[in-house]
PDB file of C-alpha atoms in Angstrom:
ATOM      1  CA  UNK A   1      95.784 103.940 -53.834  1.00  0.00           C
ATOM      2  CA  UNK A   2      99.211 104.062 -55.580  1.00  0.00           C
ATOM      3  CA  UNK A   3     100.031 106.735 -52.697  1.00  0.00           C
ATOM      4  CA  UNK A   4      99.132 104.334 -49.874  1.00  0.00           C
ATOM      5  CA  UNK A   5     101.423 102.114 -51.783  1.00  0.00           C
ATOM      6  CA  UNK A   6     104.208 104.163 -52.470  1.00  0.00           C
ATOM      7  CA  UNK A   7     104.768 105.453 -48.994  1.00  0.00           C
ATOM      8  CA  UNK A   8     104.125 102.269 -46.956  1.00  0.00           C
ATOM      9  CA  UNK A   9     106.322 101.636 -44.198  1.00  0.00           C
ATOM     10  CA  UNK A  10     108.605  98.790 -46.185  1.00  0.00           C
ATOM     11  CA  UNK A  11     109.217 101.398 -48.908  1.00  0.00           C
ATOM     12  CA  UNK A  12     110.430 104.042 -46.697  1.00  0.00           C
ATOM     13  CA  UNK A  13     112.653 102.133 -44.376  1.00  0.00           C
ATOM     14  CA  UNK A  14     115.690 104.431 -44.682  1.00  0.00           C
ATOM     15  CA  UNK A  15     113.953 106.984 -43.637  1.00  0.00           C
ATOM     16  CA  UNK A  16     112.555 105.361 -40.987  1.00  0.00           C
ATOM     17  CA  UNK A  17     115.909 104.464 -39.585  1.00  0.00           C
ATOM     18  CA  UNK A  18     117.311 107.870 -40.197  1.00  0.00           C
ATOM     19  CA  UNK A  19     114.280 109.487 -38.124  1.00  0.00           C
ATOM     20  CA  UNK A  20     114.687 106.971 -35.442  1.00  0.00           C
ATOM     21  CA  UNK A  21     118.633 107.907 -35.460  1.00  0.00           C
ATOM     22  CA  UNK A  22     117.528 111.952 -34.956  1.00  0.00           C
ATOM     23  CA  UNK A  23     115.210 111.377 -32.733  1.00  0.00           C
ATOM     24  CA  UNK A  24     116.929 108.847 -30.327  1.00  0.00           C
ATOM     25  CA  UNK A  25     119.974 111.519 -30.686  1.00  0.00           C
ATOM     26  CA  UNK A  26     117.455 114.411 -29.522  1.00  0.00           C
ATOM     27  CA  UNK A  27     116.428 112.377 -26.466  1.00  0.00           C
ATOM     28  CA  UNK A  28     119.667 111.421 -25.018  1.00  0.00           C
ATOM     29  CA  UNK A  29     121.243 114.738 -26.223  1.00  0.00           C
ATOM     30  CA  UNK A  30     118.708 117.162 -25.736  1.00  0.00           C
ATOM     31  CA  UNK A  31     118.571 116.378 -21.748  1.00  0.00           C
ATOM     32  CA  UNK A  32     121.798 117.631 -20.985  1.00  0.00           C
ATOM     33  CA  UNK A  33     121.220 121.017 -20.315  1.00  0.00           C
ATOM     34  CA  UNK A  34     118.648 119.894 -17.845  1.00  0.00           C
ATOM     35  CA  UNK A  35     121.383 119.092 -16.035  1.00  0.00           C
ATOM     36  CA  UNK A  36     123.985 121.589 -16.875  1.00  0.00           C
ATOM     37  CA  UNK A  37     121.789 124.219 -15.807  1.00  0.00           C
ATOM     38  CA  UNK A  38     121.397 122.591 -12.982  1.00  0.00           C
ATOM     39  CA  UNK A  39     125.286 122.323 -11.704  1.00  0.00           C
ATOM     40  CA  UNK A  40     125.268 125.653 -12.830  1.00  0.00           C
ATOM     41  CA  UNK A  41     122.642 126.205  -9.853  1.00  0.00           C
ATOM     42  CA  UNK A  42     120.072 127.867 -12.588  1.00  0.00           C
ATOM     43  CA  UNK A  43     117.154 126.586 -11.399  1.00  0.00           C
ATOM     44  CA  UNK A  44     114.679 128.698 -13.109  1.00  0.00           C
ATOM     45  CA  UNK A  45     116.310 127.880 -16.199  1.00  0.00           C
ATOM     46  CA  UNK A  46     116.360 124.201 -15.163  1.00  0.00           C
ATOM     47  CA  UNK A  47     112.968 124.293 -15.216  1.00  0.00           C
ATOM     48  CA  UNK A  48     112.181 125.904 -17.853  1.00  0.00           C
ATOM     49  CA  UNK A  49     114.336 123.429 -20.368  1.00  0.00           C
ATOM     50  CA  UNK A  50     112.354 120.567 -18.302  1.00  0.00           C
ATOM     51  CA  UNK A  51     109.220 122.163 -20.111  1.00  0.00           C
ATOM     52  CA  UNK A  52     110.594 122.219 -23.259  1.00  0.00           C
ATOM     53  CA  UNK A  53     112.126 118.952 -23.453  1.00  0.00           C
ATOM     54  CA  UNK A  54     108.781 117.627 -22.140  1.00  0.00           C
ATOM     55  CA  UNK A  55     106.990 119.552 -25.041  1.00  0.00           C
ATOM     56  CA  UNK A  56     109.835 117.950 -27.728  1.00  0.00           C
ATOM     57  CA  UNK A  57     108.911 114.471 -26.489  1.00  0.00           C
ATOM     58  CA  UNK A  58     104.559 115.472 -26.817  1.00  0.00           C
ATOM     59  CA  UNK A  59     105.905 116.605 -30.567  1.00  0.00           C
ATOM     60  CA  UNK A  60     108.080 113.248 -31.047  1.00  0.00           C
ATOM     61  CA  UNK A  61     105.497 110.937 -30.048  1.00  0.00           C
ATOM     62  CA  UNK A  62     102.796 112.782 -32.311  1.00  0.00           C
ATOM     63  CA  UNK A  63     105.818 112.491 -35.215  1.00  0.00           C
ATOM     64  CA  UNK A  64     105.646 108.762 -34.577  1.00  0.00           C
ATOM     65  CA  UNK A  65     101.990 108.718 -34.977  1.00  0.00           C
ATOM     66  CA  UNK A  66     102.050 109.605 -38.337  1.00  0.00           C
ATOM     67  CA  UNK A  67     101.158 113.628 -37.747  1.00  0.00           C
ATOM     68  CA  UNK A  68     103.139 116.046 -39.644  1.00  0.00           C
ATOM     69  CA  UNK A  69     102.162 119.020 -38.057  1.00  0.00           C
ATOM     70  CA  UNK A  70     104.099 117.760 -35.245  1.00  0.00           C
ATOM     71  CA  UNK A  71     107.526 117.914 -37.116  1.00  0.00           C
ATOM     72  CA  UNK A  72     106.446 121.307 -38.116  1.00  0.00           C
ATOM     73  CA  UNK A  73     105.584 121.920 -34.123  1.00  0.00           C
ATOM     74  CA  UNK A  74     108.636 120.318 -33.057  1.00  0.00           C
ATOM     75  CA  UNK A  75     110.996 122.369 -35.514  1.00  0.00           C
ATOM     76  CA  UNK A  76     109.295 125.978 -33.938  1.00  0.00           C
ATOM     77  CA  UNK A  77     109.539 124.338 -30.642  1.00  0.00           C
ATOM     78  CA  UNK A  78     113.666 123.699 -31.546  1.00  0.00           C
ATOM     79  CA  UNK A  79     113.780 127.649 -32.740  1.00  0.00           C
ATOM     80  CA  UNK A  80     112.667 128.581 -28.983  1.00  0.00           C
ATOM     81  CA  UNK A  81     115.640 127.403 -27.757  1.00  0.00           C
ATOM     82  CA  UNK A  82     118.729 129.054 -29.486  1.00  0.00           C
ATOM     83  CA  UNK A  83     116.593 131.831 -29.006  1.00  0.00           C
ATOM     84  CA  UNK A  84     115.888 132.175 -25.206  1.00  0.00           C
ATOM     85  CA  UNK A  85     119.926 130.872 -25.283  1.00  0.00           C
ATOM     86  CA  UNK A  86     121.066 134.124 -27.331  1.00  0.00           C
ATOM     87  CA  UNK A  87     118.456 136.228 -24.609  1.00  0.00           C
ATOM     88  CA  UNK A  88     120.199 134.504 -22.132  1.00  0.00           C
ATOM     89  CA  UNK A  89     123.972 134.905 -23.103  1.00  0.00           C
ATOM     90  CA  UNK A  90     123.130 138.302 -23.665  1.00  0.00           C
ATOM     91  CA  UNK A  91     120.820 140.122 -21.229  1.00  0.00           C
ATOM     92  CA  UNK A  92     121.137 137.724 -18.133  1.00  0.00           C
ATOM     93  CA  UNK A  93     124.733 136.217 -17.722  1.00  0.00           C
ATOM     94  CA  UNK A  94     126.420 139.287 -17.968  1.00  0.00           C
ATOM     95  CA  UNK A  95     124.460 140.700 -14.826  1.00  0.00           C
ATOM     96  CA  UNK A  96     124.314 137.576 -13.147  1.00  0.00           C
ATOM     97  CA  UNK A  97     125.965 137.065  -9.672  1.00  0.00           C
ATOM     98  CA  UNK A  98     125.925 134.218  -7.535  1.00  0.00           C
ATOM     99  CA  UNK A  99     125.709 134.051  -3.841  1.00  0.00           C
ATOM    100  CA  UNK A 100     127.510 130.911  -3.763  1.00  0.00           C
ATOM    101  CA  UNK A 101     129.595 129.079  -6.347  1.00  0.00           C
ATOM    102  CA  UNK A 102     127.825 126.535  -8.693  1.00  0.00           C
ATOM    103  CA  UNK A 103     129.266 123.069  -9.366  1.00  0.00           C
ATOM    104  CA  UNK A 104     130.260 124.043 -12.548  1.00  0.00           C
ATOM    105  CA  UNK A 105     132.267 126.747 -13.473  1.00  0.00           C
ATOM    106  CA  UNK A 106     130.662 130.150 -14.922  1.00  0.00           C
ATOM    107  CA  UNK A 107     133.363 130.208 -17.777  1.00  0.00           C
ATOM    108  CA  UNK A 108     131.929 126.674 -18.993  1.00  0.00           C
ATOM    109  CA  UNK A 109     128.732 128.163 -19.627  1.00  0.00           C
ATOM    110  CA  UNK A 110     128.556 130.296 -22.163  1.00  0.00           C
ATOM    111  CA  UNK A 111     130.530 127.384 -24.540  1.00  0.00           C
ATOM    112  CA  UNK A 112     128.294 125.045 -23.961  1.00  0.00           C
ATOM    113  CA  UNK A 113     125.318 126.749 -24.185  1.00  0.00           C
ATOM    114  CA  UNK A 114     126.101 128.550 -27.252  1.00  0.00           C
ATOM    115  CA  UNK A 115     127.008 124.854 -29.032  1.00  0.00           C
ATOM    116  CA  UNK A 116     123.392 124.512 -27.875  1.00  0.00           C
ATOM    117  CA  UNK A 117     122.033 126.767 -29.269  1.00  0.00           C
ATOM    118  CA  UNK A 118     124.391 126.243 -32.212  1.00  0.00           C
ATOM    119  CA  UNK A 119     123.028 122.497 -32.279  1.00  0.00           C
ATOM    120  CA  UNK A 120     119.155 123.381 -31.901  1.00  0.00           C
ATOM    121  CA  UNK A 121     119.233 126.495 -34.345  1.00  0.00           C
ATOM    122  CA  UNK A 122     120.351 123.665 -37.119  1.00  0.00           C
ATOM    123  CA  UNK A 123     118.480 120.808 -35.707  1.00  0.00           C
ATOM    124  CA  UNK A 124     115.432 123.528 -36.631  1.00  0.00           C
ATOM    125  CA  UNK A 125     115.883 124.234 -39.994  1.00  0.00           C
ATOM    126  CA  UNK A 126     116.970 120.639 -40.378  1.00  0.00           C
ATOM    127  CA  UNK A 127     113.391 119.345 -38.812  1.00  0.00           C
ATOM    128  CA  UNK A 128     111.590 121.890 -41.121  1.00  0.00           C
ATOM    129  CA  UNK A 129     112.872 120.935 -43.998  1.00  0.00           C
ATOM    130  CA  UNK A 130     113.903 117.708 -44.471  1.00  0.00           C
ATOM    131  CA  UNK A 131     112.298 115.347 -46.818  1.00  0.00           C
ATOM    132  CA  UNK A 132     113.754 111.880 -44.611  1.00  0.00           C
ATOM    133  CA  UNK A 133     111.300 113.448 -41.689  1.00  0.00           C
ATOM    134  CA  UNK A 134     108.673 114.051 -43.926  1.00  0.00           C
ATOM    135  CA  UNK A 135     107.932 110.727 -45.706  1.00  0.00           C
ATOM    136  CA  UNK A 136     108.698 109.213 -42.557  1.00  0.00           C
ATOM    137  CA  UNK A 137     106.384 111.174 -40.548  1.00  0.00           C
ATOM    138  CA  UNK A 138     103.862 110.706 -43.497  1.00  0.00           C
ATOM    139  CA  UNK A 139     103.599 107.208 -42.760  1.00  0.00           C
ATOM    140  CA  UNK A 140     104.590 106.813 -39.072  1.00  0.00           C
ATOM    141  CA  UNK A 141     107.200 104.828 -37.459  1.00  0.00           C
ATOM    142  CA  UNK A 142     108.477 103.280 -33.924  1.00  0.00           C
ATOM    143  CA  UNK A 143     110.920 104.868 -32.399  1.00  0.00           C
ATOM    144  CA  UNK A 144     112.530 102.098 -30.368  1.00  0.00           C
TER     145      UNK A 144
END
């Protein structure tokens, strides 16, 4: 009883409103290189962050429900990104030539995809282990 009381939604409203603030900044952030990879004419790629940033919101909305294992699952699902980013920048771009120029130019790319995966790699051991996500995933919150 005195745990239902001390982690109540009214008690916890910081870090309510700081888990709202990640989150919202994960969904208008997190699309981007959706469409970077895309002007970069990546399509496979393109794709394949389409998945993940599907998965992240699946993981988001379970956050908001009140499920911690969905932090935790959202935190490995942020790892898989600077990872397949360092695979990337390191086995694929160097070999990659393409037929026709992309929008974008291929210099651009490996700066903004390593702040990516700059961004994610700390956005995963933030998720893991802060203690704002926690109690406010312990309790569950709105997002909007």
């Amino acid at each position: 009883m005195l745990d239902a009381q001390r982690y109540k939604p009214g008690n916890l409203r910081s870090e309510v409103h700081f888990t709202r603030l990640y989150i919202c900044s994960h969904v208008l952030f997190g699309a981007l290189p959706i469409l970077l990879f895309l002007l970069h004419s990546l399509f496979a790629c393109t794709i394949a962050v389409l998945v993940w940033y599907t998965l992240t919101l699946g993981l988001v909305y379970g956050m908001a429900q009140g499920r911690d294992a969905c932090r935790m699952g959202l935190s490995v699902v942020f790892a898989s990104l600077p990872i397949c980013g360092v695979i990337f920048l390191g086995q694929i771009l160097p070999e990659w030539k393409p037929e026709t120029p992309p929008l974008l130019p291929l210099i651009v790319l490996p700066f903004w995809l390593g702040l990516w995966n700059l961004i994610y790699a700390t956005a995963t051991v933030f998720t893991w282990n802060s203690t704002y996500l926690k109690k406010a995933c312990s309790v569950g919150f709105k997002v909007y």
